mmCIF file of C-alpha atoms in Angstrom:
data_model
loop_
_atom_site.group_PDB
_atom_site.id
_atom_site.type_symbol
_atom_site.label_atom_id
_atom_site.label_comp_id
_atom_site.label_asym_id
_atom_site.label_seq_id
_atom_site.Cartn_x
_atom_site.Cartn_y
_atom_site.Cartn_z
ATOM 1 C CA UNK A 1 51.599 -66.172 14.850
ATOM 2 C CA UNK A 2 54.391 -63.739 15.560
ATOM 3 C CA UNK A 3 52.220 -61.640 17.879
ATOM 4 C CA UNK A 4 52.451 -62.179 21.604
ATOM 5 C CA UNK A 5 49.200 -62.511 23.524
ATOM 6 C CA UNK A 6 50.448 -59.749 25.796
ATOM 7 C CA UNK A 7 51.132 -57.365 22.930
ATOM 8 C CA UNK A 8 54.085 -55.034 23.125
ATOM 9 C CA UNK A 9 56.378 -56.577 25.770
ATOM 10 C CA UNK A 10 57.411 -59.457 23.515
ATOM 11 C CA UNK A 11 58.345 -57.100 20.729
ATOM 12 C CA UNK A 12 60.268 -54.883 23.142
ATOM 13 C CA UNK A 13 62.129 -57.945 24.346
ATOM 14 C CA UNK A 14 63.013 -58.681 20.721
ATOM 15 C CA UNK A 15 64.499 -55.191 20.497
ATOM 16 C CA UNK A 16 66.513 -55.796 23.654
ATOM 17 C CA UNK A 17 67.686 -59.122 22.204
ATOM 18 C CA UNK A 18 68.863 -57.322 19.085
ATOM 19 C CA UNK A 19 71.037 -55.029 21.213
ATOM 20 C CA UNK A 20 72.470 -58.077 22.993
ATOM 21 C CA UNK A 21 73.160 -59.771 19.660
ATOM 22 C CA UNK A 22 74.932 -56.693 18.323
ATOM 23 C CA UNK A 23 77.112 -56.493 21.413
ATOM 24 C CA UNK A 24 77.809 -60.231 21.197
ATOM 25 C CA UNK A 25 78.906 -59.897 17.584
ATOM 26 C CA UNK A 26 81.849 -57.801 18.764
ATOM 27 C CA UNK A 27 83.213 -60.650 20.893
ATOM 28 C CA UNK A 28 84.737 -63.966 19.867
ATOM 29 C CA UNK A 29 81.728 -66.143 20.658
ATOM 30 C CA UNK A 30 79.602 -67.501 17.806
ATOM 31 C CA UNK A 31 76.484 -65.425 17.188
ATOM 32 C CA UNK A 32 73.457 -67.684 17.363
ATOM 33 C CA UNK A 33 70.828 -65.014 17.990
ATOM 34 C CA UNK A 34 69.450 -63.400 14.848
ATOM 35 C CA UNK A 35 66.418 -61.388 16.011
ATOM 36 C CA UNK A 36 65.219 -60.569 12.502
ATOM 37 C CA UNK A 37 64.812 -64.310 11.819
ATOM 38 C CA UNK A 38 62.827 -65.192 14.950
ATOM 39 C CA UNK A 39 59.219 -64.545 15.892
ATOM 40 C CA UNK A 40 57.857 -62.827 18.957
ATOM 41 C CA UNK A 41 56.996 -64.958 21.973
ATOM 42 C CA UNK A 42 53.836 -67.067 21.745
ATOM 43 C CA UNK A 43 52.273 -69.883 23.752
ATOM 44 C CA UNK A 44 52.449 -73.164 21.845
ATOM 45 C CA UNK A 45 49.195 -74.668 23.154
ATOM 46 C CA UNK A 46 47.197 -71.482 22.628
ATOM 47 C CA UNK A 47 48.565 -71.131 19.122
ATOM 48 C CA UNK A 48 47.480 -74.692 18.338
ATOM 49 C CA UNK A 49 43.963 -74.015 19.625
ATOM 50 C CA UNK A 50 43.743 -70.849 17.534
ATOM 51 C CA UNK A 51 44.969 -72.716 14.478
ATOM 52 C CA UNK A 52 42.457 -75.542 14.878
ATOM 53 C CA UNK A 53 39.661 -73.040 15.446
ATOM 54 C CA UNK A 54 40.425 -71.229 12.196
ATOM 55 C CA UNK A 55 40.181 -74.375 10.071
ATOM 56 C CA UNK A 56 36.840 -75.067 8.426
ATOM 57 C CA UNK A 57 35.241 -78.277 9.707
ATOM 58 C CA UNK A 58 36.677 -81.599 10.794
ATOM 59 C CA UNK A 59 37.732 -82.462 7.246
ATOM 60 C CA UNK A 60 40.662 -80.035 7.419
ATOM 61 C CA UNK A 61 42.087 -81.906 10.406
ATOM 62 C CA UNK A 62 41.338 -85.427 9.227
ATOM 63 C CA UNK A 63 44.197 -87.926 9.074
ATOM 64 C CA UNK A 64 42.179 -90.252 6.861
ATOM 65 C CA UNK A 65 43.652 -90.834 3.420
ATOM 66 C CA UNK A 66 41.437 -89.773 0.554
ATOM 67 C CA UNK A 67 39.735 -92.518 -1.392
ATOM 68 C CA UNK A 68 40.282 -92.703 -5.127
ATOM 69 C CA UNK A 69 36.863 -91.203 -5.818
ATOM 70 C CA UNK A 70 37.720 -88.227 -3.578
ATOM 71 C CA UNK A 71 40.984 -87.306 -5.295
ATOM 72 C CA UNK A 72 41.136 -84.217 -7.504
ATOM 73 C CA UNK A 73 40.695 -85.134 -11.157
ATOM 74 C CA UNK A 74 38.244 -87.955 -10.367
ATOM 75 C CA UNK A 75 35.260 -85.761 -9.538
ATOM 76 C CA UNK A 76 32.005 -85.517 -11.412
ATOM 77 C CA UNK A 77 30.797 -82.340 -13.055
ATOM 78 C CA UNK A 78 28.920 -81.117 -9.980
ATOM 79 C CA UNK A 79 31.816 -81.993 -7.702
ATOM 80 C CA UNK A 80 34.244 -80.281 -10.075
ATOM 81 C CA UNK A 81 32.307 -77.026 -9.860
ATOM 82 C CA UNK A 82 32.208 -77.324 -6.085
ATOM 83 C CA UNK A 83 35.954 -78.009 -6.015
ATOM 84 C CA UNK A 84 36.598 -75.008 -8.293
ATOM 85 C CA UNK A 85 34.626 -72.795 -5.946
ATOM 86 C CA UNK A 86 36.687 -73.987 -2.966
ATOM 87 C CA UNK A 87 39.960 -73.347 -4.830
ATOM 88 C CA UNK A 88 38.782 -69.893 -5.909
ATOM 89 C CA UNK A 89 37.862 -69.063 -2.321
ATOM 90 C CA UNK A 90 41.178 -70.293 -0.895
ATOM 91 C CA UNK A 91 43.369 -68.603 -3.543
ATOM 92 C CA UNK A 92 41.263 -65.495 -3.978
ATOM 93 C CA UNK A 93 40.976 -65.986 -7.731
ATOM 94 C CA UNK A 94 38.095 -66.202 -10.181
ATOM 95 C CA UNK A 95 36.144 -69.380 -10.982
ATOM 96 C CA UNK A 96 37.603 -69.299 -14.501
ATOM 97 C CA UNK A 97 41.156 -69.287 -13.138
ATOM 98 C CA UNK A 98 40.317 -72.124 -10.736
ATOM 99 C CA UNK A 99 38.841 -74.188 -13.592
ATOM 100 C CA UNK A 100 41.956 -73.551 -15.679
ATOM 101 C CA UNK A 101 44.170 -74.672 -12.787
ATOM 102 C CA UNK A 102 42.169 -77.909 -12.519
ATOM 103 C CA UNK A 103 42.529 -78.496 -16.231
ATOM 104 C CA UNK A 104 46.257 -77.784 -16.412
ATOM 105 C CA UNK A 105 47.353 -79.216 -13.055
ATOM 106 C CA UNK A 106 44.995 -82.189 -12.693
ATOM 107 C CA UNK A 107 46.243 -85.658 -11.895
ATOM 108 C CA UNK A 108 45.302 -86.822 -15.376
ATOM 109 C CA UNK A 109 47.954 -84.448 -16.755
ATOM 110 C CA UNK A 110 50.791 -86.188 -14.947
ATOM 111 C CA UNK A 111 53.119 -88.030 -17.296
ATOM 112 C CA UNK A 112 53.626 -91.732 -16.754
ATOM 113 C CA UNK A 113 56.795 -93.560 -17.687
ATOM 114 C CA UNK A 114 56.800 -95.558 -20.875
ATOM 115 C CA UNK A 115 57.522 -99.248 -20.638
ATOM 116 C CA UNK A 116 61.261 -99.817 -20.184
ATOM 117 C CA UNK A 117 61.948 -96.145 -19.446
ATOM 118 C CA UNK A 118 64.464 -95.567 -16.611
ATOM 119 C CA UNK A 119 63.449 -92.948 -14.058
ATOM 120 C CA UNK A 120 67.096 -92.268 -13.155
ATOM 121 C CA UNK A 121 68.115 -91.322 -16.701
ATOM 122 C CA UNK A 122 67.674 -87.617 -17.385
ATOM 123 C CA UNK A 123 66.889 -86.908 -21.060
ATOM 124 C CA UNK A 124 69.314 -84.742 -22.987
ATOM 125 C CA UNK A 125 66.651 -82.461 -24.457
ATOM 126 C CA UNK A 126 64.873 -81.560 -21.224
ATOM 127 C CA UNK A 127 63.633 -77.983 -20.870
ATOM 128 C CA UNK A 128 63.289 -78.111 -17.062
ATOM 129 C CA UNK A 129 65.940 -76.086 -15.266
ATOM 130 C CA UNK A 130 65.793 -78.347 -12.213
ATOM 131 C CA UNK A 131 66.527 -81.436 -14.294
ATOM 132 C CA UNK A 132 69.397 -79.727 -16.087
ATOM 133 C CA UNK A 133 70.866 -78.697 -12.727
ATOM 134 C CA UNK A 134 70.443 -82.240 -11.424
ATOM 135 C CA UNK A 135 72.151 -83.666 -14.491
ATOM 136 C CA UNK A 136 75.072 -81.273 -14.096
ATOM 137 C CA UNK A 137 75.405 -82.196 -10.420
ATOM 138 C CA UNK A 138 75.460 -85.917 -11.172
ATOM 139 C CA UNK A 139 78.067 -85.470 -13.892
ATOM 140 C CA UNK A 140 80.242 -83.450 -11.531
ATOM 141 C CA UNK A 141 79.921 -86.134 -8.855
ATOM 142 C CA UNK A 142 81.106 -88.829 -11.237
ATOM 143 C CA UNK A 143 84.275 -86.838 -11.869
ATOM 144 C CA UNK A 144 85.216 -86.468 -8.194
ATOM 145 C CA UNK A 145 86.885 -88.935 -5.857
ATOM 146 C CA UNK A 146 84.277 -88.366 -3.145
ATOM 147 C CA UNK A 147 81.514 -90.027 -5.138
ATOM 148 C CA UNK A 148 81.093 -92.942 -2.715
ATOM 149 C CA UNK A 149 80.824 -90.819 0.410
ATOM 150 C CA UNK A 150 78.532 -88.307 -1.292
ATOM 151 C CA UNK A 151 76.225 -91.068 -2.449
ATOM 152 C CA UNK A 152 76.206 -92.695 0.971
ATOM 153 C CA UNK A 153 75.379 -89.481 2.746
ATOM 154 C CA UNK A 154 72.624 -88.519 0.293
ATOM 155 C CA UNK A 155 71.072 -91.984 0.595
ATOM 156 C CA UNK A 156 71.447 -91.843 4.360
ATOM 157 C CA UNK A 157 69.681 -88.460 4.566
ATOM 158 C CA UNK A 158 66.861 -89.678 2.332
ATOM 159 C CA UNK A 159 66.355 -92.818 4.424
ATOM 160 C CA UNK A 160 66.267 -90.773 7.630
ATOM 161 C CA UNK A 161 63.470 -88.592 6.282
ATOM 162 C CA UNK A 162 61.404 -91.313 4.621
ATOM 163 C CA UNK A 163 61.666 -94.411 6.826
ATOM 164 C CA UNK A 164 58.664 -93.420 8.961
ATOM 165 C CA UNK A 165 56.682 -91.386 6.413
ATOM 166 C CA UNK A 166 52.997 -92.261 6.590
ATOM 167 C CA UNK A 167 53.660 -95.084 9.050
ATOM 168 C CA UNK A 168 50.659 -96.118 11.135
ATOM 169 C CA UNK A 169 50.803 -97.892 14.500
ATOM 170 C CA UNK A 170 49.914 -101.550 14.897
ATOM 171 C CA UNK A 171 47.979 -100.681 18.050
ATOM 172 C CA UNK A 172 45.202 -98.110 17.377
ATOM 173 C CA UNK A 173 45.783 -96.695 20.863
ATOM 174 C CA UNK A 174 49.137 -95.316 19.662
ATOM 175 C CA UNK A 175 47.538 -93.359 16.794
ATOM 176 C CA UNK A 176 48.256 -89.623 16.880
ATOM 177 C CA UNK A 177 45.116 -87.574 17.413
ATOM 178 C CA UNK A 178 43.813 -85.250 14.723
ATOM 179 C CA UNK A 179 44.955 -81.668 15.185
ATOM 180 C CA UNK A 180 48.127 -82.614 17.075
ATOM 181 C CA UNK A 181 51.003 -80.138 16.826
ATOM 182 C CA UNK A 182 54.407 -81.190 15.488
ATOM 183 C CA UNK A 183 57.482 -79.092 16.263
ATOM 184 C CA UNK A 184 60.802 -79.307 14.403
ATOM 185 C CA UNK A 185 63.755 -79.053 16.780
ATOM 186 C CA UNK A 186 67.383 -78.551 15.735
ATOM 187 C CA UNK A 187 70.028 -79.694 18.219
ATOM 188 C CA UNK A 188 73.372 -78.036 17.498
ATOM 189 C CA UNK A 189 76.822 -79.366 18.292
ATOM 190 C CA UNK A 190 78.034 -78.524 21.795
ATOM 191 C CA UNK A 191 80.185 -75.424 22.074
ATOM 192 C CA UNK A 192 83.215 -77.530 23.052
ATOM 193 C CA UNK A 193 83.260 -78.965 19.505
ATOM 194 C CA UNK A 194 85.297 -76.099 18.068
ATOM 195 C CA UNK A 195 85.191 -77.495 14.548
ATOM 196 C CA UNK A 196 81.398 -77.355 14.403
ATOM 197 C CA UNK A 197 80.621 -74.612 16.898
ATOM 198 C CA UNK A 198 79.201 -72.102 14.431
ATOM 199 C CA UNK A 199 75.823 -73.210 13.073
ATOM 200 C CA UNK A 200 75.899 -76.993 12.766
ATOM 201 C CA UNK A 201 72.721 -78.819 13.799
ATOM 202 C CA UNK A 202 73.766 -82.430 14.139
ATOM 203 C CA UNK A 203 70.280 -83.692 14.916
ATOM 204 C CA UNK A 204 66.854 -82.608 13.734
ATOM 205 C CA UNK A 205 63.871 -84.125 15.519
ATOM 206 C CA UNK A 206 60.110 -83.914 15.281
ATOM 207 C CA UNK A 207 58.326 -83.766 18.636
ATOM 208 C CA UNK A 208 54.641 -83.749 19.444
ATOM 209 C CA UNK A 209 53.084 -80.860 21.311
ATOM 210 C CA UNK A 210 51.759 -83.228 23.973
ATOM 211 C CA UNK A 211 55.125 -84.825 24.663
ATOM 212 C CA UNK A 212 57.036 -83.960 27.813
ATOM 213 C CA UNK A 213 60.370 -82.211 27.694
ATOM 214 C CA UNK A 214 61.970 -85.273 29.274
ATOM 215 C CA UNK A 215 61.131 -87.303 26.160
ATOM 216 C CA UNK A 216 63.226 -84.975 24.024
ATOM 217 C CA UNK A 217 65.967 -84.969 26.653
ATOM 218 C CA UNK A 218 66.140 -88.797 26.550
ATOM 219 C CA UNK A 219 66.178 -88.833 22.735
ATOM 220 C CA UNK A 220 69.137 -86.471 22.322
ATOM 221 C CA UNK A 221 72.319 -88.423 21.572
ATOM 222 C CA UNK A 222 75.574 -86.799 22.635
ATOM 223 C CA UNK A 223 79.011 -88.341 22.809
ATOM 224 C CA UNK A 224 79.486 -86.743 26.242
ATOM 225 C CA UNK A 225 76.898 -89.137 27.676
ATOM 226 C CA UNK A 226 78.934 -92.142 26.519
ATOM 227 C CA UNK A 227 82.259 -91.185 28.082
ATOM 228 C CA UNK A 228 83.868 -93.739 30.394
ATOM 229 C CA UNK A 229 85.754 -92.442 33.395
ATOM 230 C CA UNK A 230 88.964 -93.971 34.663
ATOM 231 C CA UNK A 231 92.436 -95.037 33.574
ATOM 232 C CA UNK A 232 92.686 -98.613 32.250
ATOM 233 C CA UNK A 233 96.311 -99.181 31.200
ATOM 234 C CA UNK A 234 96.751 -101.937 33.808
ATOM 235 C CA UNK A 235 93.319 -103.510 33.267
ATOM 236 C CA UNK A 236 92.337 -103.039 29.592
ATOM 237 C CA UNK A 237 89.985 -106.045 29.731
ATOM 238 C CA UNK A 238 88.009 -104.696 32.665
ATOM 239 C CA UNK A 239 84.466 -103.874 31.581
ATOM 240 C CA UNK A 240 83.437 -100.372 32.688
ATOM 241 C CA UNK A 241 80.570 -100.372 35.133
ATOM 242 C CA UNK A 242 79.016 -97.074 34.103
ATOM 243 C CA UNK A 243 78.989 -94.450 31.392
ATOM 244 C CA UNK A 244 78.630 -90.757 32.110
ATOM 245 C CA UNK A 245 74.895 -90.719 31.444
ATOM 246 C CA UNK A 246 74.376 -93.283 34.217
ATOM 247 C CA UNK A 247 76.420 -91.310 36.726
ATOM 248 C CA UNK A 248 75.489 -87.701 35.944
ATOM 249 C CA UNK A 249 71.767 -87.522 35.193
ATOM 250 C CA UNK A 250 71.249 -83.810 35.745
ATOM 251 C CA UNK A 251 70.223 -81.629 32.808
ATOM 252 C CA UNK A 252 68.079 -78.626 31.954
ATOM 253 C CA UNK A 253 66.374 -76.869 29.063
ATOM 254 C CA UNK A 254 66.171 -73.091 29.001
ATOM 255 C CA UNK A 255 63.170 -71.456 27.321
ATOM 256 C CA UNK A 256 62.178 -67.807 27.728
ATOM 257 C CA UNK A 257 63.421 -67.059 31.230
ATOM 258 C CA UNK A 258 62.670 -70.496 32.708
ATOM 259 C CA UNK A 259 65.073 -73.335 33.480
ATOM 260 C CA UNK A 260 63.352 -76.710 33.160
ATOM 261 C CA UNK A 261 65.453 -79.076 35.311
ATOM 262 C CA UNK A 262 65.378 -82.853 35.066
ATOM 263 C CA UNK A 263 64.476 -83.960 38.600
ATOM 264 C CA UNK A 264 63.276 -87.496 37.894
ATOM 265 C CA UNK A 265 66.025 -89.147 39.907
ATOM 266 C CA UNK A 266 67.143 -88.563 43.520
ATOM 267 C CA UNK A 267 70.723 -87.871 42.404
ATOM 268 C CA UNK A 268 69.703 -85.097 39.996
ATOM 269 C CA UNK A 269 71.064 -81.661 40.854
ATOM 270 C CA UNK A 270 69.778 -78.233 39.903
ATOM 271 C CA UNK A 271 72.381 -77.227 37.301
ATOM 272 C CA UNK A 272 70.684 -73.879 36.796
ATOM 273 C CA UNK A 273 71.258 -72.751 40.388
ATOM 274 C CA UNK A 274 74.774 -71.444 39.658
ATOM 275 C CA UNK A 275 73.502 -69.364 36.727
ATOM 276 C CA UNK A 276 70.598 -67.949 38.729
ATOM 277 C CA UNK A 277 72.812 -67.037 41.683
ATOM 278 C CA UNK A 278 75.288 -65.371 39.339
ATOM 279 C CA UNK A 279 72.473 -63.379 37.745
ATOM 280 C CA UNK A 280 70.994 -62.333 41.092
ATOM 281 C CA UNK A 281 74.325 -61.403 42.685
ATOM 282 C CA UNK A 282 74.273 -58.134 40.716
ATOM 283 C CA UNK A 283 71.703 -56.392 38.590
ATOM 284 C CA UNK A 284 72.876 -57.798 35.260
ATOM 285 C CA UNK A 285 69.769 -56.841 33.303
ATOM 286 C CA UNK A 286 68.444 -60.351 32.697
ATOM 287 C CA UNK A 287 65.399 -60.079 34.937
ATOM 288 C CA UNK A 288 64.337 -62.813 37.335
ATOM 289 C CA UNK A 289 64.778 -66.384 36.158
ATOM 290 C CA UNK A 290 62.266 -69.096 37.022
ATOM 291 C CA UNK A 291 62.810 -72.825 37.590
ATOM 292 C CA UNK A 292 60.480 -75.738 36.910
ATOM 293 C CA UNK A 293 60.591 -79.516 36.715
ATOM 294 C CA UNK A 294 61.195 -80.771 33.205
ATOM 295 C CA UNK A 295 59.027 -83.842 33.689
ATOM 296 C CA UNK A 296 55.968 -81.706 34.539
ATOM 297 C CA UNK A 297 55.829 -79.737 31.274
ATOM 298 C CA UNK A 298 54.933 -80.547 27.690
ATOM 299 C CA UNK A 299 55.821 -78.517 24.611
ATOM 300 C CA UNK A 300 52.241 -77.221 24.547
ATOM 301 C CA UNK A 301 52.952 -75.539 27.893
ATOM 302 C CA UNK A 302 55.934 -73.543 26.610
ATOM 303 C CA UNK A 303 56.277 -69.923 25.555
ATOM 304 C CA UNK A 304 58.776 -69.856 22.688
ATOM 305 C CA UNK A 305 60.021 -67.950 19.673
ATOM 306 C CA UNK A 306 60.511 -69.797 16.405
ATOM 307 C CA UNK A 307 64.055 -69.523 15.108
ATOM 308 C CA UNK A 308 65.403 -68.353 18.464
ATOM 309 C CA UNK A 309 68.424 -70.051 20.128
ATOM 310 C CA UNK A 310 67.617 -71.749 23.419
ATOM 311 C CA UNK A 311 69.774 -74.046 25.544
ATOM 312 C CA UNK A 312 70.095 -77.690 26.535
ATOM 313 C CA UNK A 313 72.767 -78.401 29.155
ATOM 314 C CA UNK A 314 73.859 -81.772 30.514
ATOM 315 C CA UNK A 315 76.965 -83.419 31.965
ATOM 316 C CA UNK A 316 77.586 -80.225 33.943
ATOM 317 C CA UNK A 317 78.956 -78.079 31.132
ATOM 318 C CA UNK A 318 78.063 -79.728 27.808
ATOM 319 C CA UNK A 319 75.881 -77.024 26.264
ATOM 320 C CA UNK A 320 73.842 -77.399 23.074
ATOM 321 C CA UNK A 321 71.992 -74.601 21.334
ATOM 322 C CA UNK A 322 68.405 -75.703 20.621
ATOM 323 C CA UNK A 323 66.385 -73.992 17.884
ATOM 324 C CA UNK A 324 62.702 -74.709 17.216
ATOM 325 C CA UNK A 325 62.386 -73.970 13.518
ATOM 326 C CA UNK A 326 58.831 -74.987 12.638
ATOM 327 C CA UNK A 327 55.439 -75.725 14.145
ATOM 328 C CA UNK A 328 52.542 -77.249 12.228
ATOM 329 C CA UNK A 329 49.565 -79.605 12.444
ATOM 330 C CA UNK A 330 49.975 -83.301 11.795
ATOM 331 C CA UNK A 331 49.173 -84.531 8.280
ATOM 332 C CA UNK A 332 48.149 -87.996 7.127
ATOM 333 C CA UNK A 333 51.500 -88.329 5.322
ATOM 334 C CA UNK A 334 53.367 -87.894 8.622
ATOM 335 C CA UNK A 335 54.391 -90.756 10.860
ATOM 336 C CA UNK A 336 51.197 -91.389 12.842
ATOM 337 C CA UNK A 337 52.704 -93.741 15.450
ATOM 338 C CA UNK A 338 53.183 -91.653 18.591
ATOM 339 C CA UNK A 339 55.588 -94.229 20.058
ATOM 340 C CA UNK A 340 58.186 -93.290 17.404
ATOM 341 C CA UNK A 341 58.356 -89.677 18.576
ATOM 342 C CA UNK A 342 60.612 -87.781 19.130
ATOM 343 C CA UNK A 343 61.347 -88.773 15.532
ATOM 344 C CA UNK A 344 64.890 -88.293 14.267
ATOM 345 C CA UNK A 345 64.722 -86.978 10.693
ATOM 346 C CA UNK A 346 68.220 -85.630 10.038
ATOM 347 C CA UNK A 347 71.662 -86.373 11.387
ATOM 348 C CA UNK A 348 74.934 -84.735 10.462
ATOM 349 C CA UNK A 349 77.631 -87.071 9.163
ATOM 350 C CA UNK A 350 80.966 -86.876 10.985
ATOM 351 C CA UNK A 351 84.335 -88.185 9.879
ATOM 352 C CA UNK A 352 85.547 -90.746 12.415
ATOM 353 C CA UNK A 353 88.996 -90.554 13.962
ATOM 354 C CA UNK A 354 91.062 -93.436 12.655
ATOM 355 C CA UNK A 355 93.720 -95.445 14.456
ATOM 356 C CA UNK A 356 97.160 -93.817 14.235
ATOM 357 C CA UNK A 357 98.790 -97.142 13.372
ATOM 358 C CA UNK A 358 96.586 -98.941 10.852
ATOM 359 C CA UNK A 359 94.714 -95.873 9.551
ATOM 360 C CA UNK A 360 91.723 -98.165 8.942
ATOM 361 C CA UNK A 361 89.638 -98.708 12.059
ATOM 362 C CA UNK A 362 87.939 -96.212 14.342
ATOM 363 C CA UNK A 363 89.934 -95.285 17.441
ATOM 364 C CA UNK A 364 88.875 -96.943 20.689
ATOM 365 C CA UNK A 365 91.739 -95.920 22.995
ATOM 366 C CA UNK A 366 93.622 -92.702 23.661
ATOM 367 C CA UNK A 367 96.974 -92.664 25.460
ATOM 368 C CA UNK A 368 98.969 -90.013 27.302
ATOM 369 C CA UNK A 369 102.676 -90.001 28.251
ATOM 370 C CA UNK A 370 103.090 -92.943 25.898
ATOM 371 C CA UNK A 371 106.704 -93.906 25.137
ATOM 372 C CA UNK A 372 105.523 -95.982 22.146
ATOM 373 C CA UNK A 373 103.529 -93.203 20.527
ATOM 374 C CA UNK A 374 104.848 -90.322 18.405
ATOM 375 C CA UNK A 375 102.056 -88.005 19.565
ATOM 376 C CA UNK A 376 100.474 -87.064 22.864
ATOM 377 C CA UNK A 377 97.606 -87.798 22.994
ATOM 378 C CA UNK A 378 97.597 -90.666 20.499
ATOM 379 C CA UNK A 379 94.615 -92.698 19.276
ATOM 380 C CA UNK A 380 94.491 -96.453 18.624
ATOM 381 C CA UNK A 381 91.989 -99.064 17.565
ATOM 382 C CA UNK A 382 91.615 -101.962 19.988
ATOM 383 C CA UNK A 383 93.779 -104.410 17.970
ATOM 384 C CA UNK A 384 96.720 -102.050 17.426
ATOM 385 C CA UNK A 385 96.526 -100.781 21.009
ATOM 386 C CA UNK A 386 96.946 -104.274 22.453
ATOM 387 C CA UNK A 387 99.608 -105.386 19.967
ATOM 388 C CA UNK A 388 101.768 -102.335 20.685
ATOM 389 C CA UNK A 389 101.342 -101.997 24.454
ATOM 390 C CA UNK A 390 101.031 -105.592 25.777
ATOM 391 C CA UNK A 391 102.900 -108.843 25.304
ATOM 392 C CA UNK A 392 101.344 -112.146 24.231
ATOM 393 C CA UNK A 393 100.319 -112.862 27.818
ATOM 394 C CA UNK A 394 98.648 -109.494 28.285
ATOM 395 C CA UNK A 395 101.354 -107.893 30.428
ATOM 396 C CA UNK A 396 101.808 -104.151 30.141
ATOM 397 C CA UNK A 397 104.895 -102.937 28.266
ATOM 398 C CA UNK A 398 106.446 -99.599 29.146
ATOM 399 C CA UNK A 399 104.765 -96.686 30.857
ATOM 400 C CA UNK A 400 101.633 -94.959 29.547
ATOM 401 C CA UNK A 401 98.154 -93.907 30.561
ATOM 402 C CA UNK A 402 95.230 -95.375 28.624
ATOM 403 C CA UNK A 403 91.645 -94.144 28.502
ATOM 404 C CA UNK A 404 88.653 -95.489 26.569
ATOM 405 C CA UNK A 405 87.808 -93.193 23.650
ATOM 406 C CA UNK A 406 84.298 -92.683 22.285
ATOM 407 C CA UNK A 407 84.423 -91.228 18.799
ATOM 408 C CA UNK A 408 81.863 -88.522 17.896
ATOM 409 C CA UNK A 409 81.219 -90.454 14.684
ATOM 410 C CA UNK A 410 79.634 -93.206 16.774
ATOM 411 C CA UNK A 411 76.201 -91.847 15.889
ATOM 412 C CA UNK A 412 76.772 -91.844 12.107
#
């Protein structure tokens, strides 16, 4: 998988990237590029075709769930021997070893709970290291004051991963085809978030190989898209007409020397033009960049490296590092409803900024040059903001500038 169809050039580019990473490590910017952890360049669609061609028969690609009679451990004698032969061939072991594996690891060897036995209670005399570690972790959690938040976040992460597991569409037309590729994409915090600028993916999504890049672009949630422009100290009740995403629709992905610009709307601009002109103004060693329309390309059309940092840019200068960490074929335990993709599977939990006055509710307003506030800027929830800055009839008190504030924890 790590070999490029063109042979050496990809590997030489990896060597060049390593030199760039080493030089970058001497500056103050976070180092996202770790060449030893990424593959060489490969074409996603071609890799999928090669993968499907290597599998033996249609059964390896089937999304049909196995019937009870087809499950391991429920086979007859003849079928057991045939199954042992297949295991021996796949693992490269002897038939005797395969038969022993079936005997020791069969479904009939799984332990069932006794009546009235609680699955959450870990026995004291367990010999399993994993259970002992789990028990120690739970005991430590009970002794800390962060038990509630830890439990909420663990439950939240589990629900994110499992809510669509094995889900099938109501309309058969929306069923994912057998042999479809699924890519795992990590979206990191934008660089302007200094607290999380190092290596913090705040969203992990699964995308299908046949999906267009614009579908991922529309699924990415960023607080920059929700910003509201304007100063509202004199008209706090005025409903904003637009958010930033409605006004500034331009964006691009960068993958392997190509900028994929979103050109679906007449007002979209080519944000990559400035970068390309800067690169071409002098021989900076980056080669010649290409441009393409984001809406014309699917993930199967891309040349990528797994584990390599790419770029998603929107709102002019809000830049997210994008890392594709995994590529695989769809399985019958996956979500099989194509309408749910890109499928959000993980989301980082952010502390919300509380109101400076009540310390309870999430901030909704930020003020500058505020004679009533001890800090500049200062954050307020809607109730405290109005009680402090306006009289009972809604008239403005004092001098200050007020702007709507969208908290990054909005997406929790």
